[in-house]
Short mmCIF file of C-alpha atoms in Angstrom, two decimals:
data_model
loop_
_atom_site.label_atom_id
_atom_site.label_comp_id
_atom_site.label_asym_id
_atom_site.label_seq_id
_atom_site.Cartn_x
_atom_site.Cartn_y
_atom_site.Cartn_z
CA MET A 385 199.54 -81.03 143.72
CA PRO A 386 201.90 -78.34 142.92
CA CYS A 387 200.98 -75.29 145.02
CA LEU A 388 203.20 -72.48 143.33
CA LYS A 389 200.51 -70.30 142.53
CA LYS A 390 197.17 -70.48 145.74
CA LYS A 391 193.47 -70.57 143.81
CA PRO A 392 190.62 -69.56 145.09
CA LYS A 393 189.32 -71.20 148.29
CA ASN A 394 184.82 -71.10 149.11
CA MET A 395 183.85 -67.84 147.46
CA ASN A 396 180.57 -68.75 149.06
CA TYR A 397 181.63 -68.09 152.67
CA ALA A 398 182.61 -64.72 151.41
CA GLN A 399 179.58 -64.08 150.05
CA MET A 400 177.60 -64.92 153.05
CA PHE A 401 179.85 -62.83 155.09
CA LYS A 402 179.48 -60.02 152.97
CA ASN A 403 175.49 -60.05 153.30
CA LEU A 404 175.55 -59.91 156.66
CA LYS A 405 177.79 -57.11 156.77
CA ASN A 406 175.55 -55.79 154.24
CA ARG A 407 172.17 -56.12 156.18
CA LEU A 408 173.80 -54.77 159.45
CA ASP A 409 174.86 -51.91 157.71
CA ASN A 410 171.33 -50.78 156.59
CA GLU A 411 169.83 -51.91 159.63
CA ALA A 412 172.37 -49.70 161.59
CA GLY A 413 170.97 -47.26 158.59
CA LYS A 414 166.92 -47.66 158.72
CA LEU A 415 167.09 -47.45 162.99
CA LYS A 416 169.03 -43.75 162.31
CA GLN A 417 166.75 -42.72 159.87
CA SER A 418 163.49 -43.82 162.34
CA ALA A 419 164.96 -42.35 165.07
CA GLN A 420 165.60 -39.24 163.35
CA GLN A 421 162.01 -39.16 162.12
CA TYR A 422 161.15 -39.77 165.52
CA THR A 423 163.41 -36.72 167.04
CA GLU A 424 161.48 -34.75 163.70
CA GLN A 425 158.00 -35.88 165.09
CA ILE A 426 158.70 -34.75 168.79
CA ALA A 427 159.62 -31.40 167.45
CA ALA A 428 156.87 -30.46 165.52
CA GLN A 429 154.56 -31.68 168.64
CA VAL A 430 156.35 -29.59 171.30
CA GLY A 431 155.96 -26.80 168.14
CA GLN A 432 152.43 -27.56 168.14
CA TYR A 433 151.94 -27.33 171.70
CA ARG A 434 153.28 -24.24 172.29
CA GLN A 435 150.77 -23.45 169.06
CA ALA A 436 148.22 -24.39 170.83
CA MET A 437 148.89 -22.93 174.28
CA ASN A 438 149.66 -19.27 173.12
CA GLU A 439 146.17 -19.54 171.32
CA GLN A 440 144.89 -20.83 174.95
CA ALA A 441 147.25 -18.37 176.70
CA THR A 442 144.04 -14.96 176.54
CA GLY A 443 141.68 -17.60 178.06
CA SER A 444 142.17 -17.84 181.76
CA ASP A 445 144.98 -16.75 184.53
CA ALA A 446 145.24 -20.44 185.38
CA ASN A 447 145.93 -22.02 181.40
CA ALA A 448 147.92 -18.95 181.02
CA SER A 449 150.24 -20.06 184.42
CA ILE A 450 150.37 -23.69 183.23
CA SER A 451 151.45 -22.45 179.71
CA LYS A 452 153.90 -20.54 181.78
CA ARG A 453 155.08 -23.37 183.90
CA PHE A 454 156.17 -25.49 180.99
CA LEU A 455 157.25 -23.15 178.26
CA ASN A 456 160.10 -22.20 181.78
CA SER A 457 160.56 -25.67 181.62
CA VAL A 458 161.33 -26.31 178.59
CA THR A 459 163.68 -23.39 178.47
CA GLY A 460 165.21 -23.50 181.88
CA THR A 461 163.55 -20.36 183.52
CA THR A 462 161.72 -19.28 185.94
CA ASN A 463 158.92 -17.11 187.08
CA PRO A 464 160.76 -13.09 187.04
CA GLU A 465 158.44 -12.04 189.38
CA ALA A 466 159.24 -14.47 192.15
CA GLY A 467 163.46 -13.06 191.99
CA GLU A 468 164.50 -16.08 190.04
CA SER A 469 167.14 -16.04 188.07
CA LYS A 470 167.75 -17.89 184.21
CA VAL A 471 169.36 -21.38 185.37
CA GLU A 472 171.02 -24.12 183.32
CA ASP A 473 168.15 -26.77 183.12
CA PRO A 474 169.85 -30.42 183.32
CA ALA A 475 167.78 -31.94 180.82
CA ASP A 476 169.97 -30.18 177.81
CA VAL A 477 173.21 -32.33 179.19
CA SER A 478 171.25 -35.56 179.71
CA ILE A 479 169.43 -34.92 176.57
CA GLU A 480 172.95 -34.39 174.59
CA SER A 481 175.00 -37.41 176.25
CA SER A 482 171.66 -39.48 175.06
CA SER A 483 171.69 -38.51 171.24
CA ALA A 484 173.71 -41.35 170.27
CA ILE A 485 171.26 -43.55 172.40
CA MET A 486 168.57 -41.98 170.75
CA SER A 487 170.82 -42.30 166.66
CA GLU A 488 169.80 -45.83 167.18
CA ILE A 489 166.65 -46.69 167.99
CA PRO A 490 163.50 -47.31 165.41
CA GLU A 491 160.85 -45.37 165.49
CA ALA A 492 158.48 -48.37 166.40
CA ASP A 493 160.84 -49.46 169.00
CA LEU A 494 159.74 -46.14 170.67
CA LEU A 495 155.69 -46.54 169.90
CA GLY A 496 155.99 -49.87 171.60
CA LEU A 497 155.06 -51.77 168.26
CA GLY A 498 157.39 -54.17 168.82
CA LEU A 499 158.18 -54.11 165.04
CA SER A 500 161.76 -53.18 163.22
CA SER A 501 162.11 -51.84 160.69
CA THR A 502 163.13 -55.51 158.65
CA GLU A 503 162.16 -59.23 159.87
CA SER A 504 165.69 -60.67 160.08
CA PRO A 505 166.83 -63.67 161.63
CA SER A 506 169.49 -61.59 163.55
CA ASN A 507 166.29 -59.54 165.01
CA ARG A 508 165.15 -62.52 166.90
CA ARG A 509 168.11 -63.59 168.83
CA ARG A 510 168.48 -61.28 171.22
CA ARG A 511 170.89 -61.26 174.76
CA SER A 512 170.19 -59.60 177.75
CA PRO A 513 172.40 -56.06 178.15
CA SER A 514 174.95 -56.26 181.21
CA ALA A 515 173.85 -54.17 184.34
CA GLU A 516 176.59 -51.50 183.98
CA SER A 517 174.78 -50.59 180.79
CA THR A 518 171.11 -50.61 181.50
CA HIS A 519 171.49 -48.07 184.46
CA SER A 520 173.30 -46.09 182.31
CA ASN A 521 171.30 -45.52 180.09
CA GLU A 522 167.79 -45.61 182.52
CA SER A 523 169.95 -42.45 184.64
CA THR A 524 169.97 -40.88 180.93
CA LEU A 525 166.56 -41.08 180.95
CA ALA A 526 165.84 -40.07 184.16
CA SER A 527 167.70 -36.30 183.89
CA LEU A 528 165.98 -36.49 180.72
CA LEU A 529 162.27 -36.82 182.44
CA GLN A 530 163.52 -34.82 185.19
CA SER A 531 163.48 -32.01 182.61
CA ILE A 532 159.64 -31.77 182.99
CA PRO A 533 158.59 -30.08 186.42
CA ASN A 534 156.45 -31.95 188.54
CA VAL A 535 154.26 -28.80 188.62
CA ILE A 536 152.77 -29.64 184.65
CA SER A 537 148.73 -29.89 184.72
CA SER A 538 148.78 -29.71 181.28
CA ALA A 539 149.18 -31.81 178.38
CA PHE A 540 148.34 -33.95 175.30
CA GLU A 541 145.42 -34.77 174.64
CA THR A 542 143.86 -38.17 174.71
CA ILE A 543 145.56 -39.85 170.99
CA PRO A 544 143.86 -43.28 170.02
CA SER A 545 146.99 -45.30 169.51
CA ASP A 546 150.45 -44.35 170.23
CA SER A 547 151.83 -44.74 166.21
CA GLU A 548 149.07 -42.44 165.33
CA SER A 549 149.99 -38.87 163.99
CA VAL A 550 149.25 -35.98 166.29
CA THR A 551 149.93 -32.73 163.58
CA SER A 552 145.80 -32.62 162.65
CA GLU A 553 145.25 -32.57 166.42
CA ALA A 554 145.35 -29.11 168.53
CA PHE A 555 146.04 -29.08 171.88
CA SER A 556 144.77 -28.38 174.77
CA VAL A 557 145.24 -27.33 178.30
CA ARG A 558 143.27 -29.11 181.31
CA SER A 559 142.80 -27.73 184.93
CA THR A 560 145.17 -28.29 187.41
CA ASN A 561 142.40 -30.29 189.58
CA ASP A 562 142.52 -32.76 187.30
CA PRO A 563 143.62 -35.87 189.21
CA ALA A 564 142.50 -38.61 186.84
CA TYR A 565 144.38 -36.71 183.60
CA ASN A 566 147.46 -36.55 185.50
CA SER A 567 147.07 -40.27 186.40
CA ARG A 568 146.68 -40.52 182.46
CA LEU A 569 149.70 -38.53 181.86
CA LYS A 570 151.44 -40.30 184.90
CA GLN A 571 150.52 -43.74 183.48
CA ARG A 572 151.76 -42.63 180.08
CA LEU A 573 155.12 -41.33 181.47
CA ALA A 574 155.71 -44.39 182.65
CA SER A 575 154.94 -46.56 179.65
CA TYR A 576 157.13 -44.06 177.91
CA LYS A 577 159.64 -44.86 180.06
CA ALA A 578 159.35 -48.54 180.04
CA LYS A 579 159.40 -47.97 176.09
CA TYR A 580 162.66 -46.31 175.89
CA ARG A 581 164.35 -48.75 177.96
CA ASP A 582 162.82 -51.73 176.00
CA ALA A 583 164.32 -49.61 172.64
CA VAL A 584 168.01 -49.07 174.91
CA HIS A 585 168.21 -52.93 175.75
CA ARG A 586 167.23 -53.60 171.78
CA HIS A 587 170.26 -51.79 170.90
CA ASN A 588 172.48 -53.24 173.58
CA LYS A 589 171.27 -56.17 172.01
CA LEU A 590 171.51 -55.55 168.67
CA VAL A 591 175.59 -54.23 169.33
CA ASP A 592 176.12 -58.32 171.53
CA GLU A 593 175.07 -59.38 168.02
CA VAL A 594 176.57 -57.68 165.99
CA THR A 595 180.24 -58.50 168.53
CA ALA A 596 178.91 -62.47 168.59
CA THR A 597 178.80 -62.43 164.75
CA LYS A 598 181.87 -60.86 163.86
CA LYS A 599 183.64 -63.95 166.57
CA ILE A 600 181.22 -66.52 164.40
CA LEU A 601 183.05 -64.97 161.22
CA GLU A 602 186.48 -65.50 162.32
CA THR A 603 185.65 -68.94 163.78
CA THR A 604 184.17 -70.00 160.46
CA GLN A 605 186.90 -68.30 158.41
CA ASP A 606 189.35 -70.41 161.30
CA GLU A 607 187.56 -73.58 160.26
CA CYS A 608 186.92 -73.08 156.87
CA LEU A 609 191.03 -73.22 156.10
CA GLN A 610 191.31 -76.45 158.43
CA LYS A 611 188.91 -77.90 156.38
CA VAL A 612 190.59 -77.01 153.57
CA GLU A 613 193.97 -78.83 154.53
CA LYS A 614 192.21 -82.18 155.45
CA LEU A 615 190.59 -82.28 151.87
CA ARG A 616 193.89 -81.15 150.48
CA SER A 617 195.55 -84.38 152.30
CA GLU A 618 192.68 -86.50 151.14
CA LYS A 619 193.18 -85.18 147.59
CA ARG A 620 196.39 -86.66 147.27
CA VAL A 621 195.37 -90.04 149.40
CA LEU A 622 192.73 -90.37 147.20
CA ALA A 623 194.87 -89.49 143.78
CA GLU A 624 197.05 -92.23 144.99
CA LYS A 625 194.50 -94.32 145.37
CA LEU A 626 193.27 -93.68 141.78
CA ARG A 627 196.40 -94.03 140.02
CA ASP A 628 196.81 -97.40 141.33
CA SER A 629 194.11 -98.61 140.43
CA VAL A 630 194.47 -96.89 136.85
CA GLY A 631 198.29 -98.80 136.65
CA ASN A 632 195.82 -103.13 138.01
CA GLY A 633 193.78 -102.10 134.71
CA ASP A 634 195.66 -104.20 132.26
CA GLY A 635 193.87 -107.29 133.02
CA LYS A 636 191.53 -106.90 130.40
CA ASP A 637 194.19 -106.71 127.64
CA ASP A 638 195.46 -109.81 129.39
CA LEU A 639 191.63 -111.16 129.08
CA GLU A 640 191.03 -109.65 125.42
CA LYS A 641 194.19 -110.95 124.58
CA LYS A 642 193.54 -114.80 126.27
CA CYS A 643 190.22 -114.37 124.14
CA GLU A 644 192.05 -113.97 120.43
CA ASP A 645 193.84 -117.15 121.32
CA TYR A 646 191.68 -119.16 121.60
CA LYS A 647 189.49 -117.98 118.67
CA ARG A 648 193.10 -118.56 116.83
CA MET A 649 192.92 -122.25 118.62
CA LEU A 650 189.46 -122.79 117.36
CA GLU A 651 190.35 -121.52 113.65
CA GLN A 652 193.20 -124.12 113.35
CA CYS A 653 190.97 -126.67 115.08
CA LYS A 654 187.94 -126.41 112.35
CA ASN A 655 191.04 -126.67 109.78
CA LYS A 656 192.08 -129.39 111.12
CA ILE A 657 189.10 -131.27 110.57
CA LYS A 658 188.43 -129.88 107.23
CA ALA A 659 191.91 -131.53 106.90
CA LEU A 660 191.07 -134.52 107.87
CA GLN A 661 187.51 -134.89 105.96
CA GLN A 662 189.06 -134.26 103.36
CA GLU A 663 191.43 -137.40 103.67
CA LYS A 664 189.14 -139.59 104.87
CA LYS A 665 187.02 -138.85 101.64
CA ASP A 666 190.26 -139.49 99.41
CA GLN A 667 190.97 -142.59 101.52
CA LEU A 668 188.01 -144.24 101.08
CA ILE A 669 188.05 -143.49 96.67
CA ASN A 670 191.52 -145.30 97.27
CA VAL A 671 189.98 -148.04 99.82
CA ASP A 672 188.91 -151.36 98.32
CA ASP A 673 185.51 -153.17 99.26
CA ASP A 674 188.07 -155.72 101.35
CA GLU A 675 188.89 -152.95 103.61
CA SER A 676 185.26 -151.62 105.15
CA PRO A 677 184.78 -152.85 108.21
CA ARG A 678 187.86 -151.08 109.09
CA ILE A 679 187.11 -148.08 107.18
CA LYS A 680 183.45 -148.45 109.01
CA GLU A 681 185.93 -148.73 112.89
CA LEU A 682 187.66 -145.22 111.47
CA GLU A 683 184.62 -142.92 110.46
CA SER A 684 183.16 -144.56 113.85
CA ARG A 685 185.79 -143.22 115.43
CA ILE A 686 186.18 -139.84 113.42
CA GLN A 687 182.43 -139.29 114.54
CA LYS A 688 183.15 -139.67 117.72
CA THR A 689 185.93 -137.36 118.33
CA GLU A 690 184.14 -134.86 115.85
CA GLU A 691 181.40 -134.78 118.33
CA GLU A 692 184.13 -134.72 120.98
CA TRP A 693 185.69 -131.87 119.54
CA THR A 694 182.80 -130.38 118.68
CA THR A 695 181.57 -130.43 122.65
CA ARG A 696 184.68 -128.83 123.71
CA ILE A 697 184.76 -126.75 121.01
CA ASN A 698 181.02 -125.74 122.14
CA GLU A 699 181.56 -125.80 126.05
CA SER A 700 184.80 -123.71 125.88
CA ASP A 701 182.75 -120.94 123.05
CA GLN A 702 180.17 -121.17 125.99
CA GLN A 703 182.84 -120.74 128.79
CA HIS A 704 185.01 -117.94 126.65
CA ALA A 705 181.36 -115.84 126.03
CA ILE A 706 180.28 -115.88 130.01
CA VAL A 707 183.79 -115.05 130.46
CA LEU A 708 183.72 -112.29 128.09
CA ALA A 709 180.17 -110.78 129.37
CA THR A 710 181.48 -111.46 133.08
CA THR A 711 184.53 -109.14 132.35
CA LYS A 712 182.66 -106.98 130.10
CA ALA A 713 179.95 -106.21 132.68
CA GLU A 714 182.82 -105.87 135.48
CA MET A 715 184.65 -103.42 133.35
CA HIS A 716 181.71 -101.79 132.04
CA GLY A 717 180.94 -101.31 136.48
CA ALA A 718 184.14 -100.23 137.02
CA LEU A 719 184.36 -97.48 134.40
CA GLU A 720 181.61 -96.01 135.49
CA ASN A 721 182.97 -96.13 139.39
CA LYS A 722 185.62 -94.47 138.17
CA ASP A 723 184.03 -92.10 135.90
CA SER A 724 181.87 -91.21 139.03
CA GLU A 725 184.97 -90.70 141.07
CA ILE A 726 186.72 -88.73 138.43
CA GLU A 727 183.32 -86.10 138.30
CA GLN A 728 182.99 -86.56 142.51
CA TRP A 729 186.90 -85.05 142.01
CA ARG A 730 186.53 -82.64 140.14
CA ARG A 731 184.05 -80.93 141.84
CA LYS A 732 185.99 -81.02 144.96
CA CYS A 733 189.55 -79.45 142.57
CA ALA A 734 187.13 -76.99 141.72
CA VAL A 735 186.28 -76.36 144.91
CA LEU A 736 189.72 -76.34 146.19
CA GLU A 737 191.32 -74.10 142.97
CA GLN A 738 188.36 -71.55 144.29
CA GLN A 739 190.06 -71.75 148.20
CA ASP A 740 193.15 -71.78 147.02
CA ALA A 741 192.93 -68.37 144.72
CA ASP A 742 191.07 -67.16 147.69
CA ALA A 743 194.28 -67.92 150.01
CA ASN A 744 196.33 -67.08 146.82
CA GLN A 745 194.82 -63.51 147.06
CA ARG A 746 195.18 -62.87 150.77
CA TRP A 747 198.32 -64.27 151.36
CA ASN A 748 199.17 -61.61 148.30
CA GLU A 749 197.35 -58.68 150.06
CA LYS A 750 200.09 -60.11 153.12
CA VAL A 751 203.20 -60.47 151.41
CA GLU A 752 201.91 -56.75 149.70
CA LYS A 753 201.46 -55.36 153.60
CA LEU A 754 205.24 -57.08 154.89
CA GLN A 755 206.68 -55.78 151.49
CA ALA A 756 205.63 -52.13 152.25
CA MET A 757 206.65 -52.99 156.09
CA ASN A 758 209.97 -53.53 154.55
CA LYS A 759 210.57 -50.85 152.27
CA ALA A 760 209.80 -48.46 155.08
CA LEU A 761 211.93 -50.35 157.73
CA GLU A 762 214.36 -50.24 154.27
CA ALA A 763 213.72 -46.43 154.29
CA GLU A 764 214.41 -45.71 157.86
CA ASN A 765 217.48 -48.20 158.51
CA ASN A 766 219.13 -45.81 155.01
CA GLU A 767 217.65 -42.14 156.63
CA MET A 768 219.44 -43.30 159.59
CA ILE A 769 222.78 -44.42 157.61
CA ASP A 770 222.65 -40.95 156.05
CA LYS A 771 222.06 -38.95 159.34
CA LEU A 772 224.95 -40.99 160.76
CA SER A 773 227.71 -40.42 157.39
CA GLU A 774 226.53 -37.17 157.60
CA ALA A 775 226.98 -37.02 161.58
CA LYS A 776 230.43 -38.56 161.05
CA THR A 777 231.71 -36.50 157.71
CA GLN A 778 230.56 -33.02 159.70
CA GLY A 779 232.87 -34.38 163.11
CA VAL A 780 235.19 -35.38 160.68
CA LYS A 781 235.86 -32.05 159.11
CA ALA A 782 234.94 -30.18 162.48
CA VAL A 783 238.10 -32.25 163.35
CA LEU A 784 240.57 -31.10 160.54
CA GLU A 785 238.93 -28.16 160.63
CA GLU A 786 240.36 -27.49 164.48
CA GLU A 787 243.14 -28.96 163.39
CA GLU A 788 243.69 -26.99 160.42
CA LYS A 789 243.46 -23.58 162.85
CA LYS A 790 245.88 -24.59 165.47
CA ARG A 791 248.01 -25.34 162.57
CA SER A 792 247.44 -22.47 160.95
CA ILE A 793 247.92 -20.40 164.13
CA LEU A 794 250.94 -22.27 164.63
CA GLU A 795 252.47 -21.53 161.29
CA SER A 796 251.92 -17.72 161.43
CA ASP A 797 253.13 -17.87 164.92
CA MET A 798 256.41 -19.82 164.14
CA ASN A 799 256.80 -17.52 160.91
CA GLU A 800 256.07 -14.17 162.89
CA GLU A 801 259.10 -15.39 165.01
CA ILE A 802 261.17 -15.89 162.33
CA GLU A 803 260.59 -13.04 160.88
CA ARG A 804 261.16 -11.35 164.24
CA LEU A 805 264.69 -13.37 164.51
CA LYS A 806 265.63 -12.68 160.67
CA GLU A 807 264.90 -8.90 161.49
CA GLU A 808 267.04 -9.14 164.96
CA ILE A 809 269.57 -11.10 162.86
CA GLU A 810 270.13 -8.55 160.19
CA LYS A 811 269.79 -5.85 162.61
CA MET A 812 272.97 -7.51 164.22
CA THR A 813 274.81 -7.16 161.20
CA LEU A 814 274.08 -4.03 160.54
CA GLU A 815 275.87 -3.15 163.71
CA MET A 816 278.38 -5.57 163.00
CA SER A 817 279.42 -3.81 159.42
CA SER A 818 278.69 -0.36 160.94
CA TYR A 819 281.29 -1.39 164.07
CA LYS A 820 283.29 -2.39 161.85
CA VAL A 821 283.72 0.11 158.92
CA ARG A 822 283.80 2.44 162.52
CA LEU A 823 287.29 0.00 163.60
CA GLU A 824 288.76 0.49 159.42
CA ALA A 825 288.01 4.11 159.81
CA LYS A 826 289.61 4.71 163.15
CA GLU A 827 292.30 1.85 162.48
CA SER A 828 295.10 3.70 162.29
CA SER A 829 294.70 6.08 164.52
CA GLU A 830 292.47 5.02 167.33
CA PHE A 831 293.97 1.35 167.14
CA ASP A 832 295.18 2.06 170.65
CA GLU A 833 293.29 3.95 171.89
CA HIS A 834 290.35 1.46 171.01
CA ASN A 835 291.63 -2.07 172.43
CA GLU A 836 289.28 -1.76 174.86
CA ASP A 837 286.19 -1.37 172.81
CA ILE A 838 287.09 -3.57 170.68
CA GLU A 839 287.08 -6.34 173.32
CA THR A 840 283.56 -5.28 174.15
CA LEU A 841 282.53 -5.27 170.63
CA LYS A 842 284.08 -8.76 170.44
CA LEU A 843 282.32 -9.67 174.30
CA GLU A 844 278.31 -8.02 172.36
CA ILE A 845 278.93 -10.47 168.83
CA ALA A 846 279.56 -12.89 171.07
CA SER A 847 277.01 -12.20 173.03
CA VAL A 848 274.80 -11.23 169.53
CA ARG A 849 275.87 -14.84 168.13
CA SER A 850 274.33 -16.90 171.62
CA GLU A 851 271.37 -14.84 171.35
CA LYS A 852 271.63 -16.30 167.94
CA ILE A 853 272.49 -19.49 168.98
CA ASP A 854 269.83 -19.71 171.31
CA LEU A 855 267.13 -17.99 169.44
CA GLU A 856 267.95 -21.33 166.89
CA SER A 857 267.23 -23.74 169.50
CA LYS A 858 263.61 -21.72 169.85
CA LEU A 859 263.34 -22.62 166.68
CA ALA A 860 264.35 -25.63 166.77
CA GLU A 861 262.21 -26.47 170.08
CA HIS A 862 259.06 -24.84 168.02
CA VAL A 863 259.51 -26.88 165.19
CA SER A 864 259.48 -30.23 167.63
CA SER A 865 256.52 -28.98 169.27
CA PHE A 866 254.90 -28.71 166.05
CA ASP A 867 256.41 -31.98 164.84
CA ILE A 868 254.68 -33.25 168.19
CA TYR A 869 251.36 -31.55 167.70
CA ARG A 870 251.14 -32.69 164.20
CA ALA A 871 251.45 -36.37 165.85
CA GLU A 872 248.67 -35.69 167.85
CA ALA A 873 246.90 -34.61 165.11
CA GLU A 874 247.17 -37.64 163.47
CA LYS A 875 246.60 -39.74 166.43
CA THR A 876 242.74 -37.60 167.10
CA LEU A 877 242.39 -37.89 163.48
CA ALA A 878 242.99 -42.19 163.34
CA ALA A 879 240.38 -42.18 166.74
CA ALA A 880 238.02 -40.08 164.53
CA LYS A 881 238.59 -43.37 161.68
CA GLU A 882 238.11 -46.10 163.87
CA GLN A 883 235.11 -44.18 165.68
CA PHE A 884 233.51 -44.14 162.14
CA GLU A 885 234.57 -47.29 161.52
CA LYS A 886 233.05 -48.32 164.88
CA LYS A 887 229.65 -46.21 163.31
CA VAL A 888 229.93 -48.05 160.19
CA SER A 889 230.00 -51.92 162.30
CA GLU A 890 227.03 -50.89 164.44
CA CYS A 891 225.07 -49.12 161.30
CA ASP A 892 225.97 -52.24 159.63
CA LYS A 893 224.20 -54.89 163.11
CA TRP A 894 221.30 -52.71 163.07
CA ARG A 895 220.62 -54.07 159.62
CA GLU A 896 221.26 -57.50 159.90
CA LYS A 897 219.02 -56.48 163.08
CA TYR A 898 216.78 -55.21 160.87
CA GLU A 899 217.35 -58.45 158.35
CA GLU A 900 216.23 -61.16 161.44
CA ARG A 901 213.93 -58.64 162.19
CA ALA A 902 211.71 -58.61 158.84
CA ALA A 903 213.07 -62.69 158.26
CA ALA A 904 210.83 -63.08 161.39
CA SER A 905 208.17 -61.08 160.08
CA ASP A 906 207.79 -63.18 157.46
CA HIS A 907 207.94 -66.30 159.72
CA ILE A 908 205.08 -64.94 161.71
CA ALA A 909 202.95 -64.14 158.53
CA THR A 910 203.49 -67.58 157.93
CA VAL A 911 202.70 -69.02 160.68
CA GLU A 912 199.42 -66.44 161.42
CA PHE A 913 198.71 -68.26 157.37
CA GLU A 914 198.39 -71.68 158.28
CA THR A 915 196.78 -71.23 161.49
CA GLN A 916 193.42 -69.23 159.71
CA GLU A 917 194.14 -71.85 157.15
CA THR A 918 193.99 -74.51 159.99
CA GLU A 919 190.90 -72.00 161.34
CA ALA A 920 189.06 -72.52 158.31
CA HIS A 921 189.26 -76.18 157.88
CA ARG A 922 187.73 -76.33 160.48
CA ILE A 923 185.17 -74.06 160.33
CA LEU A 924 184.12 -76.15 157.00
CA GLU A 925 183.66 -79.39 158.87
CA TYR A 926 181.96 -77.20 161.69
CA VAL A 927 179.84 -76.17 158.61
CA LYS A 928 179.62 -79.83 157.10
CA ILE A 929 178.27 -81.03 160.64
#
């Protein structure tokens, strides 16, 4: 079967798991509502008790002291006459810590009715909580109950039943010397402790059941996928068998051809018999009376042959009818079997198409996730490449700018030096021209006197020329140093280019690694999908068992 597009898988299991999840969510919501109602009832009872205590506060000093003690124990304060200051009640912390637990406890469980908001099979199966959770819950209960001091000697009136409403009854205060009432209060306190423990245990069991159902859901999904794979393989085998059986169905055509041949032969035999009878009549007319015994013999022979042929024809007709009936019955039974098999295969194909659609949907979701991850990784890679390229370009620009600055500085220095040398040469030429003018002016008169001066001037000119040569050599040295610096700058640029190419190659390597990771993630996704299909097959086998 071509698997270009996967088809929906078993929707019944998905609907069952969805219904189970909805039921669990409804149970949690009902538990929260019942816990809120219970807390509101407790708050109303405490408010009514305070009103009753305030109304009866003027009755007696003992009752007033009892009400003050109870209210002080609830509010976390002590008697100011005894010189004690207000202290923080440790029950506040315990109440806050146990609020999360109380929010999940149904009202009927706290009142000891043993009922929940809805009867469901999930509420019947229970598991024992761990010792640590039980200990922590009991510790929070103990800290909550420690907020009520042992000096409380008055409490609510007796209620006919735990589930009976208390809003319509007023509270009264008993004497502190009533041991029976105190024992009754202690018994009720112990019963409330037991009910609270039971509620906490039930809550923990519900949490354990939720985790167990999640695990069962995962295992059943894996088994369903495995079962689907097995059904696919069985479908292929049965399809091949069906093709082989359809290929072997040419025997019916052969039998029909044989029947037609036999019918044709029967017609030919009948025609021959009629022709022989006609010839017999003709011969009887033309035969003389002398040949009557021979004619009788021939007639007897003809009758015998006719009887033999008629018996043979009847037997062949009977045999052909029997063979035709048996072949028709066999073909009818085979066709009915094939029709039933085809109907079964159609049903299986519908189920498999539905399961394949589910698998295709899950596969498309995984592919979309992988594509999103791939796009994110590609974006990160592109950002990294852009950042690296920007950093490289900035580095190259900085190096080039530094080189240009150095070059400009050297050129400016060199130009200044050349200008200075030119100025000096001009000065020397001016001096030489002035000396020449002076010499020409005084040549006639002071030629002999200034021979020595001329020699000195010649020496000075020679020194100036030597200085000029030195300056030209310095200029050549500066030019050579500038050329050396330019060569060094070109080398640094080449090194920077090599570093840039190395970084580009590193980026290409990172890209290849990323592509390898993407391919590995695709391979992992395919492996996970195959494992899920195998696990789904197991789940289907388990469900069938």
